[in-house]
Amino acid sequence: MALQLVFLLCLIGFTSASAERKMVTTLPGFDGVLPFTLETGYVTVDKDSGTELFYYFIQSEGDPRYDPVLLWLTGGDRCTVLSGIVLEIGPVKFIVEPYNGSLPRLQYNPYSWTKAASILFVDSPVGAGFSFSRNPKGYNVGDVSASLQLRVFLRKWFTEHPSYLKNNFYIGGDSYAGKIVPFLAQKISEDIEAELTPNNLNLKGYLVGNPITGESIDTDSRVPFAHGMGIISDQLYKMILVNCGEGDYDNPRNTICAEALTRFNKVRRCVTRQNYNHSICAVFGNQFTAQGADFYLISLLSADRIDILLGSLQLLGQVHMGHVLYENCNHVPHNPSDYTAIRKLLKEEIGLGFSKNPPPRPPINCTASYSGYLTYFWGNSMVVQDALGIKKGTIHEWVRCHNGDLPYSEDIDSSIKYHNNVTSKGYRALVYSGDHDAIVPFLGTQTWVRCLNFSTVDSWRAWHLDGQSAGFTITYSNNMTFATVKVISISSFTASTSIATMSPWRLVPLVFLLGAWSSFSPCSHLATAAPPKLVTSLPGFDGPLPFHLETGYVGVDEENDAELFYYFVESEGDPGRDPVLLWLTGGDRCSVLSGLAFEIGPFKFVGEPYDGGVPRLEYNPYSWSKVASVLFVDWPVGAGFSFSKNPRGYEVGLGNVPASLQLKKFLTKWFIEHPDYLSNPFYVGADSYSGKIVPFLAQVISEDIEAGLGPHLNLQVHPPLDPALNAPDDSRLHWLVPLFDVDCNIERHCFFLLQQYKSYLSYFWANNDATRDALGIKKGSLDEWVRCHTPGLPSTNQDIRSSIKYHRNVTLKGYRSLVYSGDHDIVVPFLGTQAWVRSLNYTIDDDWRAWLLDGQSAGFTITYSNNLTFATIKGGGHTAPEYQPERCFAMIQRWISRNPL
């Protein structure tokens, strides 16, 4: 059908020109005159077939006389280079707003690479974007022939633009174009040596981003990458390694290997740029091959829609492969067995005329996908085509990418030898990778670069932007540099250069389900707690508090007059029935105000420069107090506002064991003073170092229950997030790259790094006299409040060497347990936590799968017998709710209600 269309087009009269140019001063959708110089045009690269490549040339916004000239190519299946202009490195980008039938609007991109270089964007190979051929046979090209046409293009273009011959010249491209760039560079270098280029083109080197090489390492590296990112389980990873070896995953060596790879990624290479239809049978099996009509429907779908459907049946398909932290905007049935729903989706799309184009509309919050969606309407506008100087009748329908409808030969089996050849001649090379790309993972790229066996000139180190790590880099001899590009910020899963747009959401701290006390006998010999204080307003918070807050002290060591301070936030839902959650904070005597104001509490600090007054507070819409009453305790003694009149009191509770027993005493006394909550389910939650305490405390309570001592708790355990175990593991050695910047210099007031700056603000808030009066802090009990202690108080005695045995003991008694980790926490990496959970050797009840929020993968989970669940949180850091409050809230809400993740 596509070839027939091209044949019809060739009957239309074309305007012929070898190298026609047009100066573009305005663009439809852009407000006003362009603030940069744009030239468009065509260059004939094959006279026999009438093949012409279209280009956009944007002159450097710096000093075009001396700045380099960069040729830029785009990857994909004949994807237009307009993607590079409006979605990547060009000076304009789309305003993401709902498409209403009018022309999409454009705005200036302040981070355009044209600030440093003149860029020649070329629609290549022929058939991409606005490039065309008069003869349908002209579309039959491949890696080699398309590269040679680019060489012709450059010769002609520089002949028409001789003023740029003296400028340094670089070739760049990403993804599939990364396979073309080094080959083209070699051909140009050979021409220079043979003096065939116009006045010796001033080639200096090339750069490639997340480049495909054609080698199996491109896709084989997805397995260790997915494991390192928490997308596949330890069990599946080891199954692949044992049964498939460490490479060539496109050709399973046995049945078990094939099954493991099918579970990992059902698409694999059988779905190529040219052969989508024939791979369907192998993927869907009898579910579709038995239904001829269904197979026919699939064959009519575009490639991206097939990827969407296949993606619903694989673990890797649960994430956005181009960036595993972005929203996966492919909305399909999430139940792999629901083929009826898939068939319904196919028929609906065919009926709507979406079998080819226009593309299906993604959700507006999927910014990157929606920008790509807008390109279709902009590129097909006749006003736009007139402004760009598009030849009439050459393009029936502009598409951003093709889907195998035009012939193409992938005849460069591997580009690695060309990298070696060109760099060995002394040309510069920059190979860079986004550290969250699952299409061509940086692990594979890093591997083949290292295998070139060049000596190291500058060893692996961080490279910085504005004082922060922007990625990691290594420089080899022969002028080759490899670099990773770190995620700087995520806002609605859209990369941004402003750290202020970070979404501090995700990862869930772990909660301990302790159930209601079935019976309780008051202990009259225990001293009662100090009278609590009802707090109706807080300094820095505008107006009365929209939640019920009580503060107070409970004595836990009468001999030394040691008292633990607490904040009790009553449930904003149904406090008469909702659970009561005890929350502990980790670190070296870190105040539980961290959990209250940075993680799960109902207020948080406003991130703004400190001006000497009381830092402002605002309401947190993802507070866990919406589903539970939360009892925040400054523990152990010395943390936050907890204190001891006798200095020995800071030593008695130093060990993990005595400090845990003080917590048990605290709970007993607190519930005596708050009998209305005795019938409510009781939970214990904690994060980081407190992860060692929770399972031990749960075991102590369970033993008291068995012995009939004290209050009989209906214990249902939920261990804490990223629990510290003090068990040796090498999980950090296998870690990839941390997500957020952590080395903020408070003295520089880097308030955009909100997590660090809000910690800074907490110091002034808690040491303010008005705050202390409002909270009911005892006069003289504390000279200076600090969020976490450093040397000054005696060091903690770590008398719980490992908490793993307590996890085992408690879960073997039938108590529920949920252990989950942020997949971007390098303090306690999820790989180590997953390893010790697996070492418990429980049978699997629900195998590794994605868990979802709003139709998107929020992480991966596996459930074992003995009510033990392990889960990862996609993009989560060490203290989960501090980075991902929305997802954390969703998880705790499900867990408390006993719904599956």
CSV table of C-alpha atoms in Angstrom, one decimal, residues 262-604:
chain,number,residue,atom,x,y,z
A,262,THR,CA,9.7,-14.6,27.8
A,263,ARG,CA,8.9,-13.6,31.3
A,264,PHE,CA,11.5,-10.8,31.1
A,265,ASN,CA,10.7,-9.4,27.7
A,266,LYS,CA,8.4,-11.0,25.2
A,267,VAL,CA,9.2,-8.6,22.4
A,268,ARG,CA,13.0,-9.0,22.0
A,269,ARG,CA,14.5,-8.8,18.6
A,270,CYS,CA,11.8,-10.8,16.8
A,271,VAL,CA,10.0,-7.5,16.5
A,272,THR,CA,12.3,-5.5,14.3
A,273,ARG,CA,11.9,-2.3,12.3
A,274,GLN,CA,10.8,-4.4,9.3
A,275,ASN,CA,9.1,-7.4,10.6
A,276,TYR,CA,6.3,-6.7,13.1
A,277,ASN,CA,3.7,-9.1,11.7
A,278,HIS,CA,5.6,-12.3,11.7
A,279,SER,CA,6.7,-11.9,15.3
A,280,ILE,CA,3.1,-11.8,16.6
A,281,CYS,CA,2.5,-15.5,16.4
A,282,ALA,CA,5.6,-16.3,18.4
A,283,VAL,CA,4.6,-13.7,21.1
A,284,PHE,CA,0.9,-14.3,21.5
A,285,GLY,CA,0.9,-18.0,20.7
A,286,ASN,CA,-2.4,-19.8,20.2
A,287,GLN,CA,-4.3,-16.9,21.7
A,288,PHE,CA,-4.0,-15.1,18.4
A,289,THR,CA,-2.8,-17.6,15.8
A,290,ALA,CA,-6.0,-19.5,16.3
A,291,GLN,CA,-7.9,-16.4,15.4
A,292,GLY,CA,-7.1,-15.4,11.8
A,293,ALA,CA,-9.1,-12.2,12.0
A,294,ASP,CA,-7.3,-11.1,15.1
A,295,PHE,CA,-4.0,-11.7,13.4
A,296,TYR,CA,-5.1,-9.6,10.5
A,297,LEU,CA,-6.1,-6.8,12.8
A,298,ILE,CA,-2.7,-6.9,14.4
A,299,SER,CA,-1.0,-6.8,11.1
A,300,LEU,CA,-2.8,-3.5,10.3
A,301,LEU,CA,-1.6,-1.8,13.5
A,302,SER,CA,1.3,0.6,13.5
A,303,ALA,CA,4.6,-0.6,15.1
A,304,ASP,CA,4.2,1.6,18.2
A,305,ARG,CA,0.8,0.1,18.9
A,306,ILE,CA,2.1,-3.4,18.6
A,307,ASP,CA,4.8,-2.5,21.0
A,308,ILE,CA,2.1,-1.2,23.4
A,309,LEU,CA,0.2,-4.5,23.2
A,310,LEU,CA,3.2,-6.7,23.6
A,311,GLY,CA,4.5,-4.6,26.4
A,312,SER,CA,1.4,-5.5,28.5
A,313,LEU,CA,2.6,-9.0,28.6
A,314,GLN,CA,6.2,-8.5,29.9
A,315,LEU,CA,7.9,-7.1,33.0
A,316,LEU,CA,10.0,-4.7,31.0
A,317,GLY,CA,6.8,-3.5,29.3
A,318,GLN,CA,5.6,-2.2,32.7
A,319,VAL,CA,8.0,0.8,32.5
A,320,HIS,CA,8.7,3.4,29.9
A,321,MET,CA,11.8,1.8,28.2
A,322,GLY,CA,13.2,5.1,27.0
A,323,HIS,CA,13.3,6.4,30.6
A,324,VAL,CA,12.2,3.9,33.3
A,325,LEU,CA,11.1,6.7,35.6
A,326,TYR,CA,8.8,8.4,33.1
A,327,GLU,CA,5.1,7.6,32.9
A,328,ASN,CA,4.4,4.6,30.7
A,329,CYS,CA,1.8,6.2,28.5
A,330,ASN,CA,0.8,3.1,26.7
A,331,HIS,CA,-2.6,2.3,28.2
A,332,VAL,CA,-3.5,-1.3,27.6
A,333,PRO,CA,-5.2,-4.1,29.7
A,334,HIS,CA,-2.8,-5.0,32.6
A,335,ASN,CA,-4.1,-8.5,32.9
A,336,PRO,CA,-2.0,-10.6,30.5
A,337,SER,CA,-4.8,-13.2,30.1
A,338,ASP,CA,-7.4,-10.6,29.1
A,339,TYR,CA,-7.0,-11.2,25.3
A,340,THR,CA,-10.6,-10.3,24.8
A,341,ALA,CA,-9.9,-6.8,25.9
A,342,ILE,CA,-6.9,-6.6,23.7
A,343,ARG,CA,-8.9,-7.7,20.7
A,344,LYS,CA,-11.5,-5.1,21.5
A,345,LEU,CA,-8.8,-2.4,21.6
A,346,LEU,CA,-7.5,-3.6,18.2
A,347,LYS,CA,-10.9,-3.4,16.6
A,348,GLU,CA,-11.6,0.0,18.2
A,349,GLU,CA,-8.4,1.5,16.8
A,350,ILE,CA,-9.0,0.0,13.3
A,351,GLY,CA,-12.5,1.4,13.4
A,352,LEU,CA,-11.2,4.9,14.3
A,353,GLY,CA,-8.8,4.9,11.4
A,354,PHE,CA,-5.8,4.7,13.6
A,355,SER,CA,-4.2,1.7,11.9
A,356,LYS,CA,-1.6,4.1,10.5
A,357,ASN,CA,-2.0,7.7,11.5
A,358,PRO,CA,-2.8,10.1,13.2
A,359,PRO,CA,-1.2,8.6,16.2
A,360,PRO,CA,-3.3,7.8,19.3
A,361,ARG,CA,-3.6,10.7,21.7
A,362,PRO,CA,-1.6,10.1,24.9
A,363,PRO,CA,-2.6,11.6,28.3
A,364,ILE,CA,-1.6,15.2,28.6
A,365,ASN,CA,0.5,14.5,31.7
A,366,CYS,CA,2.8,12.3,29.5
A,367,THR,CA,4.7,15.4,28.3
A,368,ALA,CA,7.3,13.8,26.1
A,369,SER,CA,4.7,11.6,24.4
A,370,TYR,CA,2.2,14.4,24.0
A,371,SER,CA,4.9,16.7,22.4
A,372,GLY,CA,5.5,13.9,19.8
A,373,TYR,CA,1.7,13.7,19.3
A,374,LEU,CA,1.6,17.4,18.5
A,375,THR,CA,4.4,17.1,15.9
A,376,TYR,CA,1.9,15.2,13.6
A,377,PHE,CA,-0.5,18.1,13.4
A,378,TRP,CA,2.2,20.7,13.1
A,379,GLY,CA,4.2,18.9,10.4
A,380,ASN,CA,1.0,18.2,8.3
A,381,SER,CA,-0.1,21.9,8.4
A,382,MET,CA,0.0,23.4,5.0
A,383,VAL,CA,0.9,26.8,6.6
A,384,VAL,CA,3.9,25.1,8.2
A,385,GLN,CA,4.9,23.4,5.0
A,386,ASP,CA,4.7,26.7,3.1
A,387,ALA,CA,6.9,28.4,5.8
A,388,LEU,CA,9.5,25.6,5.6
A,389,GLY,CA,9.5,25.6,1.8
A,390,ILE,CA,8.3,22.1,1.3
A,391,LYS,CA,7.9,21.1,-2.3
A,392,LYS,CA,4.3,20.7,-3.4
A,393,GLY,CA,3.2,17.2,-3.9
A,394,THR,CA,6.2,15.5,-2.4
A,395,ILE,CA,4.6,14.5,0.9
A,396,HIS,CA,1.1,13.1,1.1
A,397,GLU,CA,1.3,12.6,4.8
A,398,TRP,CA,4.1,13.7,7.2
A,399,VAL,CA,4.8,11.2,10.0
A,400,ARG,CA,7.3,11.5,12.8
A,401,CYS,CA,8.5,7.9,12.3
A,402,HIS,CA,7.8,5.1,9.9
A,403,ASN,CA,6.9,1.6,10.9
A,404,GLY,CA,8.4,-0.8,8.5
A,405,ASP,CA,6.3,0.3,5.5
A,406,LEU,CA,9.4,1.2,3.5
A,407,PRO,CA,12.3,-1.2,2.7
A,408,TYR,CA,15.5,-0.8,4.6
A,409,SER,CA,18.6,-3.0,5.0
A,410,GLU,CA,20.4,-3.1,8.3
A,411,ASP,CA,23.7,-3.9,6.5
A,412,ILE,CA,26.1,-2.6,9.1
A,413,ASP,CA,26.3,-5.6,11.4
A,414,SER,CA,28.4,-3.8,14.0
A,415,SER,CA,29.6,-0.2,14.3
A,416,ILE,CA,32.2,-1.0,17.0
A,417,LYS,CA,35.0,-1.5,14.5
A,418,TYR,CA,34.3,2.0,13.0
A,419,HIS,CA,34.5,3.5,16.5
A,420,ASN,CA,37.9,1.9,16.8
A,421,ASN,CA,39.1,2.9,13.4
A,422,VAL,CA,38.1,6.6,13.6
A,423,THR,CA,39.4,7.2,17.2
A,424,SER,CA,42.7,5.5,16.3
A,425,LYS,CA,43.2,8.2,13.7
A,426,GLY,CA,43.1,10.8,16.4
A,427,TYR,CA,39.5,12.1,16.0
A,428,ARG,CA,37.6,13.0,19.1
A,429,ALA,CA,34.7,10.9,20.3
A,430,LEU,CA,32.0,11.5,22.9
A,431,VAL,CA,29.8,8.5,23.8
A,432,TYR,CA,27.1,9.4,26.3
A,433,SER,CA,24.2,7.5,27.8
A,434,GLY,CA,21.2,8.4,29.9
A,435,ASP,CA,21.4,6.3,33.0
A,436,HIS,CA,17.7,5.4,33.0
A,437,ASP,CA,17.5,4.2,29.4
A,438,ALA,CA,16.3,0.6,29.1
A,439,ILE,CA,16.4,0.6,25.3
A,440,VAL,CA,20.1,0.8,25.0
A,441,PRO,CA,21.3,0.6,28.6
A,442,PHE,CA,24.5,2.4,29.6
A,443,LEU,CA,25.8,-0.9,30.9
A,444,GLY,CA,26.1,-2.3,27.4
A,445,THR,CA,27.5,0.9,26.0
A,446,GLN,CA,30.1,1.1,28.8
A,447,THR,CA,31.1,-2.5,28.1
A,448,TRP,CA,31.9,-2.1,24.4
A,449,VAL,CA,33.7,1.2,25.0
A,450,ARG,CA,35.8,-0.6,27.6
A,451,CYS,CA,36.4,-3.5,25.2
A,452,LEU,CA,38.2,-1.2,22.8
A,453,ASN,CA,41.1,-1.6,25.2
A,454,PHE,CA,42.2,2.0,25.1
A,455,SER,CA,44.3,3.0,28.1
A,456,THR,CA,42.6,5.2,30.7
A,457,VAL,CA,43.6,8.9,30.8
A,458,ASP,CA,41.1,10.2,33.4
A,459,SER,CA,39.6,7.5,35.6
A,460,TRP,CA,35.9,7.1,36.5
A,461,ARG,CA,34.7,10.2,38.3
A,462,ALA,CA,31.6,12.4,38.7
A,463,TRP,CA,31.2,15.4,36.4
A,464,HIS,CA,29.4,18.4,37.8
A,465,LEU,CA,26.9,21.1,36.9
A,466,ASP,CA,26.3,23.9,39.4
A,467,GLY,CA,28.3,22.0,42.0
A,468,GLN,CA,26.2,18.9,41.7
A,469,SER,CA,27.0,15.5,40.1
A,470,ALA,CA,25.4,15.5,36.6
A,471,GLY,CA,26.6,12.0,35.8
A,472,PHE,CA,29.9,10.0,35.7
A,473,THR,CA,32.6,9.9,33.1
A,474,ILE,CA,35.8,8.3,32.1
A,475,THR,CA,38.3,9.4,29.4
A,476,TYR,CA,40.5,7.0,27.4
A,477,SER,CA,43.4,7.5,25.1
A,478,ASN,CA,42.6,8.2,21.4
A,479,ASN,CA,40.4,11.1,22.6
A,480,MET,CA,37.4,8.9,23.6
A,481,THR,CA,35.2,10.0,26.4
A,482,PHE,CA,32.3,8.0,27.9
A,483,ALA,CA,29.8,9.7,30.1
A,484,THR,CA,26.5,9.0,31.8
A,485,VAL,CA,23.8,11.7,32.2
A,486,LYS,CA,22.1,11.5,35.5
A,487,VAL,CA,18.4,12.3,36.1
A,488,ILE,CA,18.5,15.8,37.5
A,489,SER,CA,14.8,16.2,38.4
A,490,ILE,CA,11.5,14.6,37.7
A,491,SER,CA,8.3,16.7,37.5
A,492,SER,CA,5.3,14.7,36.4
A,493,PHE,CA,8.0,12.4,35.0
A,494,THR,CA,9.4,15.0,32.8
A,495,ALA,CA,13.0,15.9,32.9
A,496,SER,CA,13.8,19.5,33.9
A,497,THR,CA,16.9,21.5,34.6
A,498,SER,CA,15.4,23.1,37.6
A,499,ILE,CA,15.8,21.1,40.8
A,500,ALA,CA,12.8,23.0,42.2
A,501,THR,CA,10.6,20.9,40.0
A,502,MET,CA,11.6,17.7,41.7
A,503,SER,CA,8.7,15.5,42.8
A,504,PRO,CA,9.8,14.4,46.3
A,505,TRP,CA,7.4,11.4,46.0
A,506,ARG,CA,7.7,7.7,46.1
A,507,LEU,CA,8.9,4.8,48.3
A,508,VAL,CA,7.0,3.8,51.3
A,509,PRO,CA,8.3,3.6,54.8
A,510,LEU,CA,7.4,0.4,56.4
A,511,VAL,CA,4.7,-0.1,58.7
A,512,PHE,CA,4.1,-2.6,61.4
A,513,LEU,CA,0.6,-4.0,61.6
A,514,LEU,CA,0.0,-4.6,65.2
A,515,GLY,CA,-3.8,-5.2,65.5
A,516,ALA,CA,-6.2,-4.3,68.2
A,517,TRP,CA,-5.7,-5.2,71.9
A,518,SER,CA,-8.1,-8.0,72.5
A,519,SER,CA,-7.8,-7.6,76.3
A,520,PHE,CA,-6.0,-5.3,78.7
A,521,SER,CA,-5.4,-5.2,82.4
A,522,PRO,CA,-4.3,-1.8,83.7
A,523,CYS,CA,-1.0,-1.8,85.5
A,524,SER,CA,-1.6,0.4,88.5
A,525,HIS,CA,2.0,0.2,89.6
A,526,LEU,CA,3.3,2.1,86.5
A,527,ALA,CA,3.5,5.9,86.7
A,528,THR,CA,1.2,7.7,84.3
A,529,ALA,CA,2.4,10.0,81.5
A,530,ALA,CA,2.6,13.8,81.8
A,531,PRO,CA,-0.5,15.7,80.9
A,532,PRO,CA,-0.7,16.1,77.1
A,533,LYS,CA,-1.2,19.4,75.3
A,534,LEU,CA,-3.7,20.0,72.5
A,535,VAL,CA,-2.1,22.1,69.8
A,536,THR,CA,-4.5,24.1,67.7
A,537,SER,CA,-2.1,26.3,65.8
A,538,LEU,CA,1.6,26.2,64.9
A,539,PRO,CA,4.0,29.1,64.3
A,540,GLY,CA,4.5,29.3,60.5
A,541,PHE,CA,1.2,27.6,59.6
A,542,ASP,CA,-1.5,30.0,58.3
A,543,GLY,CA,-4.7,29.7,60.4
A,544,PRO,CA,-5.9,27.0,62.7
A,545,LEU,CA,-4.6,23.5,62.1
A,546,PRO,CA,-6.9,21.4,59.9
A,547,PHE,CA,-6.0,18.3,61.9
A,548,HIS,CA,-6.0,17.3,65.6
A,549,LEU,CA,-2.5,17.5,67.1
A,550,GLU,CA,-1.5,16.5,70.7
A,551,THR,CA,2.0,16.7,72.1
A,552,GLY,CA,3.5,15.4,75.4
A,553,TYR,CA,6.0,13.4,77.3
A,554,VAL,CA,6.1,9.9,78.7
A,555,GLY,CA,8.6,8.8,81.4
A,556,VAL,CA,10.5,5.6,80.4
A,557,ASP,CA,13.3,5.7,83.0
A,558,GLU,CA,12.2,6.9,86.5
A,559,GLU,CA,15.7,6.4,88.0
A,560,ASN,CA,17.3,8.9,85.6
A,561,ASP,CA,14.2,11.0,84.9
A,562,ALA,CA,14.3,10.2,81.1
A,563,GLU,CA,11.2,11.2,79.1
A,564,LEU,CA,10.3,10.6,75.5
A,565,PHE,CA,8.5,13.4,73.6
A,566,TYR,CA,5.7,12.6,71.2
A,567,TYR,CA,3.5,14.2,68.6
A,568,PHE,CA,0.1,12.5,68.2
A,569,VAL,CA,-1.8,13.4,65.0
A,570,GLU,CA,-5.4,12.0,65.1
A,571,SER,CA,-6.7,10.5,61.9
A,572,GLU,CA,-8.4,12.9,59.5
A,573,GLY,CA,-10.7,10.0,58.5
A,574,ASP,CA,-12.5,8.1,61.2
A,575,PRO,CA,-10.3,8.2,64.3
A,576,GLY,CA,-12.8,6.0,66.2
A,577,ARG,CA,-11.9,3.1,63.8
A,578,ASP,CA,-8.8,4.0,61.9
A,579,PRO,CA,-5.6,2.3,63.0
A,580,VAL,CA,-3.0,3.9,65.3
A,581,LEU,CA,0.4,4.0,63.8
A,582,LEU,CA,3.6,4.4,65.9
A,583,TRP,CA,6.3,6.0,63.8
A,584,LEU,CA,10.1,5.9,64.5
A,585,THR,CA,12.9,7.6,62.6
A,586,GLY,CA,16.4,6.2,61.9
A,587,GLY,CA,19.8,7.9,62.0
A,588,ASP,CA,21.9,8.9,65.0
A,589,ARG,CA,19.2,10.1,67.4
A,590,CYS,CA,17.4,11.8,64.6
A,591,SER,CA,14.2,13.7,65.6
A,592,VAL,CA,10.9,12.2,64.6
A,593,LEU,CA,10.1,15.7,63.3
A,594,SER,CA,11.8,14.4,60.1
A,595,GLY,CA,9.0,11.9,59.7
A,596,LEU,CA,6.4,14.5,60.6
A,597,ALA,CA,7.5,17.4,58.4
A,598,PHE,CA,9.4,15.7,55.7
A,599,GLU,CA,7.8,12.3,55.2
A,600,ILE,CA,4.3,11.2,56.3
A,601,GLY,CA,2.9,14.0,58.5
A,602,PRO,CA,0.2,16.5,57.7
A,603,PHE,CA,2.4,19.6,57.3
A,604,LYS,CA,5.7,20.4,55.6
